[in-house]
mmJSON file of the N, C-alpha and C atoms, coordinates in Angstrom:
{"data_MODEL":{"atom_site":{
"group_PDB":["ATOM","ATOM","ATOM","ATOM","ATOM","ATOM","ATOM","ATOM","ATOM","ATOM","ATOM","ATOM","ATOM","ATOM","ATOM","ATOM","ATOM","ATOM","ATOM","ATOM","ATOM","ATOM","ATOM","ATOM","ATOM","ATOM","ATOM","ATOM","ATOM","ATOM","ATOM","ATOM","ATOM","ATOM","ATOM","ATOM","ATOM","ATOM","ATOM","ATOM","ATOM","ATOM","ATOM","ATOM","ATOM","ATOM","ATOM","ATOM","ATOM","ATOM","ATOM","ATOM","ATOM","ATOM","ATOM","ATOM","ATOM","ATOM","ATOM","ATOM","ATOM","ATOM","ATOM","ATOM","ATOM","ATOM","ATOM","ATOM","ATOM","ATOM","ATOM","ATOM","ATOM","ATOM","ATOM","ATOM","ATOM","ATOM","ATOM","ATOM","ATOM","ATOM","ATOM","ATOM","ATOM","ATOM","ATOM","ATOM","ATOM","ATOM","ATOM","ATOM","ATOM","ATOM","ATOM","ATOM","ATOM","ATOM","ATOM","ATOM","ATOM","ATOM","ATOM","ATOM","ATOM","ATOM","ATOM","ATOM","ATOM","ATOM","ATOM","ATOM","ATOM","ATOM","ATOM","ATOM","ATOM","ATOM","ATOM","ATOM","ATOM","ATOM","ATOM","ATOM","ATOM","ATOM","ATOM","ATOM","ATOM","ATOM","ATOM","ATOM","ATOM","ATOM","ATOM","ATOM","ATOM","ATOM","ATOM","ATOM","ATOM","ATOM","ATOM","ATOM","ATOM","ATOM","ATOM","ATOM","ATOM","ATOM","ATOM","ATOM","ATOM","ATOM","ATOM","ATOM","ATOM","ATOM","ATOM","ATOM","ATOM","ATOM","ATOM","ATOM","ATOM","ATOM","ATOM","ATOM","ATOM","ATOM","ATOM","ATOM","ATOM","ATOM","ATOM","ATOM","ATOM","ATOM","ATOM","ATOM","ATOM","ATOM","ATOM","ATOM","ATOM","ATOM","ATOM","ATOM","ATOM","ATOM","ATOM","ATOM","ATOM","ATOM","ATOM"],
"id":[1,2,3,4,5,6,7,8,9,10,11,12,13,14,15,16,17,18,19,20,21,22,23,24,25,26,27,28,29,30,31,32,33,34,35,36,37,38,39,40,41,42,43,44,45,46,47,48,49,50,51,52,53,54,55,56,57,58,59,60,61,62,63,64,65,66,67,68,69,70,71,72,73,74,75,76,77,78,79,80,81,82,83,84,85,86,87,88,89,90,91,92,93,94,95,96,97,98,99,100,101,102,103,104,105,106,107,108,109,110,111,112,113,114,115,116,117,118,119,120,121,122,123,124,125,126,127,128,129,130,131,132,133,134,135,136,137,138,139,140,141,142,143,144,145,146,147,148,149,150,151,152,153,154,155,156,157,158,159,160,161,162,163,164,165,166,167,168,169,170,171,172,173,174,175,176,177,178,179,180,181,182,183,184,185,186,187,188,189,190,191,192,193,194,195],
"type_symbol":["N","C","C","N","C","C","N","C","C","N","C","C","N","C","C","N","C","C","N","C","C","N","C","C","N","C","C","N","C","C","N","C","C","N","C","C","N","C","C","N","C","C","N","C","C","N","C","C","N","C","C","N","C","C","N","C","C","N","C","C","N","C","C","N","C","C","N","C","C","N","C","C","N","C","C","N","C","C","N","C","C","N","C","C","N","C","C","N","C","C","N","C","C","N","C","C","N","C","C","N","C","C","N","C","C","N","C","C","N","C","C","N","C","C","N","C","C","N","C","C","N","C","C","N","C","C","N","C","C","N","C","C","N","C","C","N","C","C","N","C","C","N","C","C","N","C","C","N","C","C","N","C","C","N","C","C","N","C","C","N","C","C","N","C","C","N","C","C","N","C","C","N","C","C","N","C","C","N","C","C","N","C","C","N","C","C","N","C","C","N","C","C","N","C","C"],
"label_atom_id":["N","CA","C","N","CA","C","N","CA","C","N","CA","C","N","CA","C","N","CA","C","N","CA","C","N","CA","C","N","CA","C","N","CA","C","N","CA","C","N","CA","C","N","CA","C","N","CA","C","N","CA","C","N","CA","C","N","CA","C","N","CA","C","N","CA","C","N","CA","C","N","CA","C","N","CA","C","N","CA","C","N","CA","C","N","CA","C","N","CA","C","N","CA","C","N","CA","C","N","CA","C","N","CA","C","N","CA","C","N","CA","C","N","CA","C","N","CA","C","N","CA","C","N","CA","C","N","CA","C","N","CA","C","N","CA","C","N","CA","C","N","CA","C","N","CA","C","N","CA","C","N","CA","C","N","CA","C","N","CA","C","N","CA","C","N","CA","C","N","CA","C","N","CA","C","N","CA","C","N","CA","C","N","CA","C","N","CA","C","N","CA","C","N","CA","C","N","CA","C","N","CA","C","N","CA","C","N","CA","C","N","CA","C","N","CA","C","N","CA","C","N","CA","C","N","CA","C"],
"label_alt_id":[null,null,null,null,null,null,null,null,null,null,null,null,null,null,null,null,null,null,null,null,null,null,null,null,null,null,null,null,null,null,null,null,null,null,null,null,null,null,null,null,null,null,null,null,null,null,null,null,null,null,null,null,null,null,null,null,null,null,null,null,null,null,null,null,null,null,null,null,null,null,null,null,null,null,null,null,null,null,null,null,null,null,null,null,null,null,null,null,null,null,null,null,null,null,null,null,null,null,null,null,null,null,null,null,null,null,null,null,null,null,null,null,null,null,null,null,null,null,null,null,null,null,null,null,null,null,null,null,null,null,null,null,null,null,null,null,null,null,null,null,null,null,null,null,null,null,null,null,null,null,null,null,null,null,null,null,null,null,null,null,null,null,null,null,null,null,null,null,null,null,null,null,null,null,null,null,null,null,null,null,null,null,null,null,null,null,null,null,null,null,null,null,null,null,null],
"label_comp_id":["MET","MET","MET","PHE","PHE","PHE","ARG","ARG","ARG","LYS","LYS","LYS","ILE","ILE","ILE","LYS","LYS","LYS","GLU","GLU","GLU","SER","SER","SER","ILE","ILE","ILE","LYS","LYS","LYS","LYS","LYS","LYS","THR","THR","THR","LEU","LEU","LEU","GLY","GLY","GLY","ASN","ASN","ASN","SER","SER","SER","LYS","LYS","LYS","GLY","GLY","GLY","PHE","PHE","PHE","SER","SER","SER","GLU","GLU","GLU","ILE","ILE","ILE","VAL","VAL","VAL","ALA","ALA","ALA","VAL","VAL","VAL","ALA","ALA","ALA","LEU","LEU","LEU","VAL","VAL","VAL","ILE","ILE","ILE","LEU","LEU","LEU","PHE","PHE","PHE","VAL","VAL","VAL","ILE","ILE","ILE","LEU","LEU","LEU","VAL","VAL","VAL","ALA","ALA","ALA","ALA","ALA","ALA","THR","THR","THR","PRO","PRO","PRO","ILE","ILE","ILE","ARG","ARG","ARG","ASN","ASN","ASN","LEU","LEU","LEU","GLY","GLY","GLY","GLN","GLN","GLN","THR","THR","THR","THR","THR","THR","SER","SER","SER","SER","SER","SER","GLY","GLY","GLY","ILE","ILE","ILE","SER","SER","SER","ASN","ASN","ASN","LEU","LEU","LEU","ASN","ASN","ASN","THR","THR","THR","GLN","GLN","GLN","MET","MET","MET","GLN","GLN","GLN","GLN","GLN","GLN","VAL","VAL","VAL","LEU","LEU","LEU","ASN","ASN","ASN","GLY","GLY","GLY","GLN","GLN","GLN"],
"label_asym_id":["A","A","A","A","A","A","A","A","A","A","A","A","A","A","A","A","A","A","A","A","A","A","A","A","A","A","A","A","A","A","A","A","A","A","A","A","A","A","A","A","A","A","A","A","A","A","A","A","A","A","A","A","A","A","A","A","A","A","A","A","A","A","A","A","A","A","A","A","A","A","A","A","A","A","A","A","A","A","A","A","A","A","A","A","A","A","A","A","A","A","A","A","A","A","A","A","A","A","A","A","A","A","A","A","A","A","A","A","A","A","A","A","A","A","A","A","A","A","A","A","A","A","A","A","A","A","A","A","A","A","A","A","A","A","A","A","A","A","A","A","A","A","A","A","A","A","A","A","A","A","A","A","A","A","A","A","A","A","A","A","A","A","A","A","A","A","A","A","A","A","A","A","A","A","A","A","A","A","A","A","A","A","A","A","A","A","A","A","A","A","A","A","A","A","A"],
"label_entity_id":["1","1","1","1","1","1","1","1","1","1","1","1","1","1","1","1","1","1","1","1","1","1","1","1","1","1","1","1","1","1","1","1","1","1","1","1","1","1","1","1","1","1","1","1","1","1","1","1","1","1","1","1","1","1","1","1","1","1","1","1","1","1","1","1","1","1","1","1","1","1","1","1","1","1","1","1","1","1","1","1","1","1","1","1","1","1","1","1","1","1","1","1","1","1","1","1","1","1","1","1","1","1","1","1","1","1","1","1","1","1","1","1","1","1","1","1","1","1","1","1","1","1","1","1","1","1","1","1","1","1","1","1","1","1","1","1","1","1","1","1","1","1","1","1","1","1","1","1","1","1","1","1","1","1","1","1","1","1","1","1","1","1","1","1","1","1","1","1","1","1","1","1","1","1","1","1","1","1","1","1","1","1","1","1","1","1","1","1","1","1","1","1","1","1","1"],
"label_seq_id":[1,1,1,2,2,2,3,3,3,4,4,4,5,5,5,6,6,6,7,7,7,8,8,8,9,9,9,10,10,10,11,11,11,12,12,12,13,13,13,14,14,14,15,15,15,16,16,16,17,17,17,18,18,18,19,19,19,20,20,20,21,21,21,22,22,22,23,23,23,24,24,24,25,25,25,26,26,26,27,27,27,28,28,28,29,29,29,30,30,30,31,31,31,32,32,32,33,33,33,34,34,34,35,35,35,36,36,36,37,37,37,38,38,38,39,39,39,40,40,40,41,41,41,42,42,42,43,43,43,44,44,44,45,45,45,46,46,46,47,47,47,48,48,48,49,49,49,50,50,50,51,51,51,52,52,52,53,53,53,54,54,54,55,55,55,56,56,56,57,57,57,58,58,58,59,59,59,60,60,60,61,61,61,62,62,62,63,63,63,64,64,64,65,65,65],
"pdbx_PDB_ins_code":[null,null,null,null,null,null,null,null,null,null,null,null,null,null,null,null,null,null,null,null,null,null,null,null,null,null,null,null,null,null,null,null,null,null,null,null,null,null,null,null,null,null,null,null,null,null,null,null,null,null,null,null,null,null,null,null,null,null,null,null,null,null,null,null,null,null,null,null,null,null,null,null,null,null,null,null,null,null,null,null,null,null,null,null,null,null,null,null,null,null,null,null,null,null,null,null,null,null,null,null,null,null,null,null,null,null,null,null,null,null,null,null,null,null,null,null,null,null,null,null,null,null,null,null,null,null,null,null,null,null,null,null,null,null,null,null,null,null,null,null,null,null,null,null,null,null,null,null,null,null,null,null,null,null,null,null,null,null,null,null,null,null,null,null,null,null,null,null,null,null,null,null,null,null,null,null,null,null,null,null,null,null,null,null,null,null,null,null,null,null,null,null,null,null,null],
"Cartn_x":[0.931,0.153,0.884,1.871,2.695,3.584,3.632,4.664,3.924,2.592,1.796,1.535,1.384,1.6,2.48,3.776,4.88,5.194,4.857,4.868,3.935,2.804,1.959,2.419,3.12,3.96,4.875,5.697,6.699,6.258,5.233,4.735,4.275,3.636,2.694,3.838,5.123,6.138,6.948,7.111,7.712,6.991,5.57,4.639,4.712,5.182,5.181,3.416,2.768,1.073,0.762,1.296,0.968,1.761,2.829,3.501,2.743,2.348,1.332,0.22,-0.339,-1.9,-1.168,-0.003,0.454,0.472,0.936,1.243,-0.234,-0.939,-2.109,-2.93,-2.867,-3.435,-2.938,-1.766,-1.108,-1.264,-1.442,-1.705,-2.949,-4.113,-5.416,-5.65,-5.069,-4.993,-4.358,-3.393,-2.903,-3.564,-4.179,-5.451,-6.538,-6.882,-7.838,-7.783,-6.413,-5.72,-5.767,-4.993,-5.113,-6.614,-7.227,-8.822,-9.034,-9.154,-9.892,-9.1,-8.186,-7.45,-7.968,-8.304,-8.872,-10.193,-11.18,-12.181,-12.278,-10.888,-10.804,-10.107,-9.13,-8.572,-9.852,-10.812,-11.664,-12.898,-13.202,-13.551,-13.032,-11.848,-10.737,-10.754,-11.12,-11.145,-12.232,-13.448,-14.594,-15.086,-14.446,-14.584,-13.773,-12.952,-11.793,-12.624,-13.226,-13.668,-15.16,-15.877,-17.024,-16.582,-15.304,-15.143,-14.466,-13.866,-13.871,-14.784,-15.903,-17.067,-17.808,-17.765,-18.639,-17.793,-16.184,-15.835,-15.836,-15.961,-16.347,-17.786,-18.604,-19.905,-20.282,-19.527,-19.422,-18.529,-17.414,-16.767,-17.799,-18.89,-19.545,-20.391,-21.037,-22.415,-21.619,-20.472,-19.797,-19.497,-18.909,-18.711,-20.039,-21.16,-22.203,-22.451,-21.862,-22.023,-23.26],
"Cartn_y":[-1.276,0.06,1.264,1.335,2.316,2.559,1.369,1.342,2.026,1.873,2.804,4.059,4.582,5.724,6.689,5.883,6.212,6.544,5.601,5.608,6.608,6.525,7.766,9.105,9.603,10.469,10.909,9.862,9.898,10.439,9.768,9.743,11.412,11.806,13.238,14.2,14.346,15.055,15.04,13.995,13.857,14.442,14.551,15.337,17.004,17.954,18.887,19.633,18.947,19.278,19.018,17.736,17.53,18.211,18.779,19.419,20.982,21.13,22.731,22.237,21.187,20.871,21.223,20.383,20.509,21.576,22.523,24.007,24.56,24.561,25.256,24.596,23.331,23.231,23.554,23.499,24.345,25.641,26.404,27.72,28.211,27.139,27.514,26.967,25.948,25.814,26.697,27.475,28.608,29.644,30.06,31.269,30.944,29.6,28.997,29.635,29.242,29.299,30.689,31.522,32.797,33.638,33.304,34.023,33.617,32.397,31.74,32.198,32.892,32.847,33.793,35.289,36.189,35.832,35.099,34.651,33.47,32.662,31.603,32.112,33.274,34.099,34.843,35.794,35.939,35.305,34.0,33.046,32.679,32.447,32.163,33.412,34.393,35.707,35.82,35.149,35.643,34.391,32.986,32.015,32.367,32.818,33.085,34.396,35.094,36.146,35.682,34.59,34.134,33.331,32.761,31.689,32.608,33.793,34.402,35.06,35.761,35.975,34.984,33.423,32.798,32.282,32.511,31.996,33.146,34.289,35.525,35.267,34.948,34.849,33.635,32.546,31.43,31.507,31.987,32.937,33.663,34.485,35.389,34.514,33.482,32.628,32.007,31.195,30.394,31.149,32.072,33.354,33.793,33.518,34.219,35.713,36.221,37.345,38.126],
"Cartn_z":[-0.015,-0.156,0.073,1.002,1.103,-0.293,-1.088,-2.226,-3.128,-3.47,-4.497,-3.959,-2.789,-2.521,-2.999,-2.367,-2.885,-4.406,-5.097,-6.776,-7.12,-6.419,-7.046,-6.82,-5.783,-5.396,-6.314,-6.608,-7.725,-9.06,-9.222,-10.659,-10.733,-9.601,-9.853,-9.616,-8.92,-9.124,-10.283,-11.114,-11.917,-13.378,-13.054,-14.271,-13.983,-14.676,-14.318,-13.876,-14.542,-14.192,-13.012,-12.54,-11.402,-10.18,-10.51,-9.725,-9.352,-10.298,-10.828,-9.617,-9.824,-8.915,-7.754,-7.078,-5.504,-5.093,-5.707,-5.477,-5.478,-6.688,-6.326,-4.968,-4.67,-3.306,-2.37,-2.123,-1.083,-0.757,-2.05,-1.94,-1.309,-1.636,-1.62,-0.047,0.456,1.983,2.682,2.258,2.638,2.858,1.858,2.001,2.811,2.807,3.744,5.306,5.462,6.96,7.2,6.311,6.621,6.563,6.232,6.35,7.334,7.702,8.899,10.307,10.259,11.609,12.245,11.942,12.361,13.265,12.363,13.213,14.469,14.141,15.121,16.334,16.365,17.259,18.0,17.354,17.963,18.848,18.351,19.146,20.268,20.29,21.29,22.146,22.028,22.739,23.621,22.744,23.335,24.304,24.048,24.954,26.346,26.084,27.236,28.06,27.608,28.248,28.987,28.231,28.645,30.067,29.756,30.924,32.248,31.787,32.958,33.816,33.006,33.513,34.268,33.888,34.571,35.931,35.988,36.977,38.075,37.857,38.768,39.34,38.516,39.15,40.022,39.441,40.721,41.887,42.018,43.039,43.985,43.245,43.976,44.943,44.119,44.544,45.621,45.402,46.385,47.733,47.397,48.647,49.361,48.44,49.381,49.351,48.133,47.996,46.907],
"occupancy":[1.0,1.0,1.0,1.0,1.0,1.0,1.0,1.0,1.0,1.0,1.0,1.0,1.0,1.0,1.0,1.0,1.0,1.0,1.0,1.0,1.0,1.0,1.0,1.0,1.0,1.0,1.0,1.0,1.0,1.0,1.0,1.0,1.0,1.0,1.0,1.0,1.0,1.0,1.0,1.0,1.0,1.0,1.0,1.0,1.0,1.0,1.0,1.0,1.0,1.0,1.0,1.0,1.0,1.0,1.0,1.0,1.0,1.0,1.0,1.0,1.0,1.0,1.0,1.0,1.0,1.0,1.0,1.0,1.0,1.0,1.0,1.0,1.0,1.0,1.0,1.0,1.0,1.0,1.0,1.0,1.0,1.0,1.0,1.0,1.0,1.0,1.0,1.0,1.0,1.0,1.0,1.0,1.0,1.0,1.0,1.0,1.0,1.0,1.0,1.0,1.0,1.0,1.0,1.0,1.0,1.0,1.0,1.0,1.0,1.0,1.0,1.0,1.0,1.0,1.0,1.0,1.0,1.0,1.0,1.0,1.0,1.0,1.0,1.0,1.0,1.0,1.0,1.0,1.0,1.0,1.0,1.0,1.0,1.0,1.0,1.0,1.0,1.0,1.0,1.0,1.0,1.0,1.0,1.0,1.0,1.0,1.0,1.0,1.0,1.0,1.0,1.0,1.0,1.0,1.0,1.0,1.0,1.0,1.0,1.0,1.0,1.0,1.0,1.0,1.0,1.0,1.0,1.0,1.0,1.0,1.0,1.0,1.0,1.0,1.0,1.0,1.0,1.0,1.0,1.0,1.0,1.0,1.0,1.0,1.0,1.0,1.0,1.0,1.0,1.0,1.0,1.0,1.0,1.0,1.0],
"B_iso_or_equiv":[0.0,0.0,0.0,0.0,0.0,0.0,0.0,0.0,0.0,0.0,0.0,0.0,0.0,0.0,0.0,0.0,0.0,0.0,0.0,0.0,0.0,0.0,0.0,0.0,0.0,0.0,0.0,0.0,0.0,0.0,0.0,0.0,0.0,0.0,0.0,0.0,0.0,0.0,0.0,0.0,0.0,0.0,0.0,0.0,0.0,0.0,0.0,0.0,0.0,0.0,0.0,0.0,0.0,0.0,0.0,0.0,0.0,0.0,0.0,0.0,0.0,0.0,0.0,0.0,0.0,0.0,0.0,0.0,0.0,0.0,0.0,0.0,0.0,0.0,0.0,0.0,0.0,0.0,0.0,0.0,0.0,0.0,0.0,0.0,0.0,0.0,0.0,0.0,0.0,0.0,0.0,0.0,0.0,0.0,0.0,0.0,0.0,0.0,0.0,0.0,0.0,0.0,0.0,0.0,0.0,0.0,0.0,0.0,0.0,0.0,0.0,0.0,0.0,0.0,0.0,0.0,0.0,0.0,0.0,0.0,0.0,0.0,0.0,0.0,0.0,0.0,0.0,0.0,0.0,0.0,0.0,0.0,0.0,0.0,0.0,0.0,0.0,0.0,0.0,0.0,0.0,0.0,0.0,0.0,0.0,0.0,0.0,0.0,0.0,0.0,0.0,0.0,0.0,0.0,0.0,0.0,0.0,0.0,0.0,0.0,0.0,0.0,0.0,0.0,0.0,0.0,0.0,0.0,0.0,0.0,0.0,0.0,0.0,0.0,0.0,0.0,0.0,0.0,0.0,0.0,0.0,0.0,0.0,0.0,0.0,0.0,0.0,0.0,0.0,0.0,0.0,0.0,0.0,0.0,0.0],
"pdbx_formal_charge":[null,null,null,null,null,null,null,null,null,null,null,null,null,null,null,null,null,null,null,null,null,null,null,null,null,null,null,null,null,null,null,null,null,null,null,null,null,null,null,null,null,null,null,null,null,null,null,null,null,null,null,null,null,null,null,null,null,null,null,null,null,null,null,null,null,null,null,null,null,null,null,null,null,null,null,null,null,null,null,null,null,null,null,null,null,null,null,null,null,null,null,null,null,null,null,null,null,null,null,null,null,null,null,null,null,null,null,null,null,null,null,null,null,null,null,null,null,null,null,null,null,null,null,null,null,null,null,null,null,null,null,null,null,null,null,null,null,null,null,null,null,null,null,null,null,null,null,null,null,null,null,null,null,null,null,null,null,null,null,null,null,null,null,null,null,null,null,null,null,null,null,null,null,null,null,null,null,null,null,null,null,null,null,null,null,null,null,null,null,null,null,null,null,null,null],
"auth_seq_id":[1,1,1,2,2,2,3,3,3,4,4,4,5,5,5,6,6,6,7,7,7,8,8,8,9,9,9,10,10,10,11,11,11,12,12,12,13,13,13,14,14,14,15,15,15,16,16,16,17,17,17,18,18,18,19,19,19,20,20,20,21,21,21,22,22,22,23,23,23,24,24,24,25,25,25,26,26,26,27,27,27,28,28,28,29,29,29,30,30,30,31,31,31,32,32,32,33,33,33,34,34,34,35,35,35,36,36,36,37,37,37,38,38,38,39,39,39,40,40,40,41,41,41,42,42,42,43,43,43,44,44,44,45,45,45,46,46,46,47,47,47,48,48,48,49,49,49,50,50,50,51,51,51,52,52,52,53,53,53,54,54,54,55,55,55,56,56,56,57,57,57,58,58,58,59,59,59,60,60,60,61,61,61,62,62,62,63,63,63,64,64,64,65,65,65],
"auth_comp_id":["MET","MET","MET","PHE","PHE","PHE","ARG","ARG","ARG","LYS","LYS","LYS","ILE","ILE","ILE","LYS","LYS","LYS","GLU","GLU","GLU","SER","SER","SER","ILE","ILE","ILE","LYS","LYS","LYS","LYS","LYS","LYS","THR","THR","THR","LEU","LEU","LEU","GLY","GLY","GLY","ASN","ASN","ASN","SER","SER","SER","LYS","LYS","LYS","GLY","GLY","GLY","PHE","PHE","PHE","SER","SER","SER","GLU","GLU","GLU","ILE","ILE","ILE","VAL","VAL","VAL","ALA","ALA","ALA","VAL","VAL","VAL","ALA","ALA","ALA","LEU","LEU","LEU","VAL","VAL","VAL","ILE","ILE","ILE","LEU","LEU","LEU","PHE","PHE","PHE","VAL","VAL","VAL","ILE","ILE","ILE","LEU","LEU","LEU","VAL","VAL","VAL","ALA","ALA","ALA","ALA","ALA","ALA","THR","THR","THR","PRO","PRO","PRO","ILE","ILE","ILE","ARG","ARG","ARG","ASN","ASN","ASN","LEU","LEU","LEU","GLY","GLY","GLY","GLN","GLN","GLN","THR","THR","THR","THR","THR","THR","SER","SER","SER","SER","SER","SER","GLY","GLY","GLY","ILE","ILE","ILE","SER","SER","SER","ASN","ASN","ASN","LEU","LEU","LEU","ASN","ASN","ASN","THR","THR","THR","GLN","GLN","GLN","MET","MET","MET","GLN","GLN","GLN","GLN","GLN","GLN","VAL","VAL","VAL","LEU","LEU","LEU","ASN","ASN","ASN","GLY","GLY","GLY","GLN","GLN","GLN"],
"auth_asym_id":["A","A","A","A","A","A","A","A","A","A","A","A","A","A","A","A","A","A","A","A","A","A","A","A","A","A","A","A","A","A","A","A","A","A","A","A","A","A","A","A","A","A","A","A","A","A","A","A","A","A","A","A","A","A","A","A","A","A","A","A","A","A","A","A","A","A","A","A","A","A","A","A","A","A","A","A","A","A","A","A","A","A","A","A","A","A","A","A","A","A","A","A","A","A","A","A","A","A","A","A","A","A","A","A","A","A","A","A","A","A","A","A","A","A","A","A","A","A","A","A","A","A","A","A","A","A","A","A","A","A","A","A","A","A","A","A","A","A","A","A","A","A","A","A","A","A","A","A","A","A","A","A","A","A","A","A","A","A","A","A","A","A","A","A","A","A","A","A","A","A","A","A","A","A","A","A","A","A","A","A","A","A","A","A","A","A","A","A","A","A","A","A","A","A","A"],
"auth_atom_id":["N","CA","C","N","CA","C","N","CA","C","N","CA","C","N","CA","C","N","CA","C","N","CA","C","N","CA","C","N","CA","C","N","CA","C","N","CA","C","N","CA","C","N","CA","C","N","CA","C","N","CA","C","N","CA","C","N","CA","C","N","CA","C","N","CA","C","N","CA","C","N","CA","C","N","CA","C","N","CA","C","N","CA","C","N","CA","C","N","CA","C","N","CA","C","N","CA","C","N","CA","C","N","CA","C","N","CA","C","N","CA","C","N","CA","C","N","CA","C","N","CA","C","N","CA","C","N","CA","C","N","CA","C","N","CA","C","N","CA","C","N","CA","C","N","CA","C","N","CA","C","N","CA","C","N","CA","C","N","CA","C","N","CA","C","N","CA","C","N","CA","C","N","CA","C","N","CA","C","N","CA","C","N","CA","C","N","CA","C","N","CA","C","N","CA","C","N","CA","C","N","CA","C","N","CA","C","N","CA","C","N","CA","C","N","CA","C","N","CA","C","N","CA","C","N","CA","C"],
"pdbx_PDB_model_num":[1,1,1,1,1,1,1,1,1,1,1,1,1,1,1,1,1,1,1,1,1,1,1,1,1,1,1,1,1,1,1,1,1,1,1,1,1,1,1,1,1,1,1,1,1,1,1,1,1,1,1,1,1,1,1,1,1,1,1,1,1,1,1,1,1,1,1,1,1,1,1,1,1,1,1,1,1,1,1,1,1,1,1,1,1,1,1,1,1,1,1,1,1,1,1,1,1,1,1,1,1,1,1,1,1,1,1,1,1,1,1,1,1,1,1,1,1,1,1,1,1,1,1,1,1,1,1,1,1,1,1,1,1,1,1,1,1,1,1,1,1,1,1,1,1,1,1,1,1,1,1,1,1,1,1,1,1,1,1,1,1,1,1,1,1,1,1,1,1,1,1,1,1,1,1,1,1,1,1,1,1,1,1,1,1,1,1,1,1,1,1,1,1,1,1]
}}}
């Protein structure tokens, strides 16, 4: 199985059209990652602030305030 994959990769890299396709796919993946980075960071910040607020509220309830 690995031999077939290895041969397929060699065949694809040996072909200039295959190499162009690999580069194109890599560029598309890179573009998607760069576009998705900001929303993911914002989601992380929102989640962090929500957890902090929940922690504060739980401390207040447990302390009887």
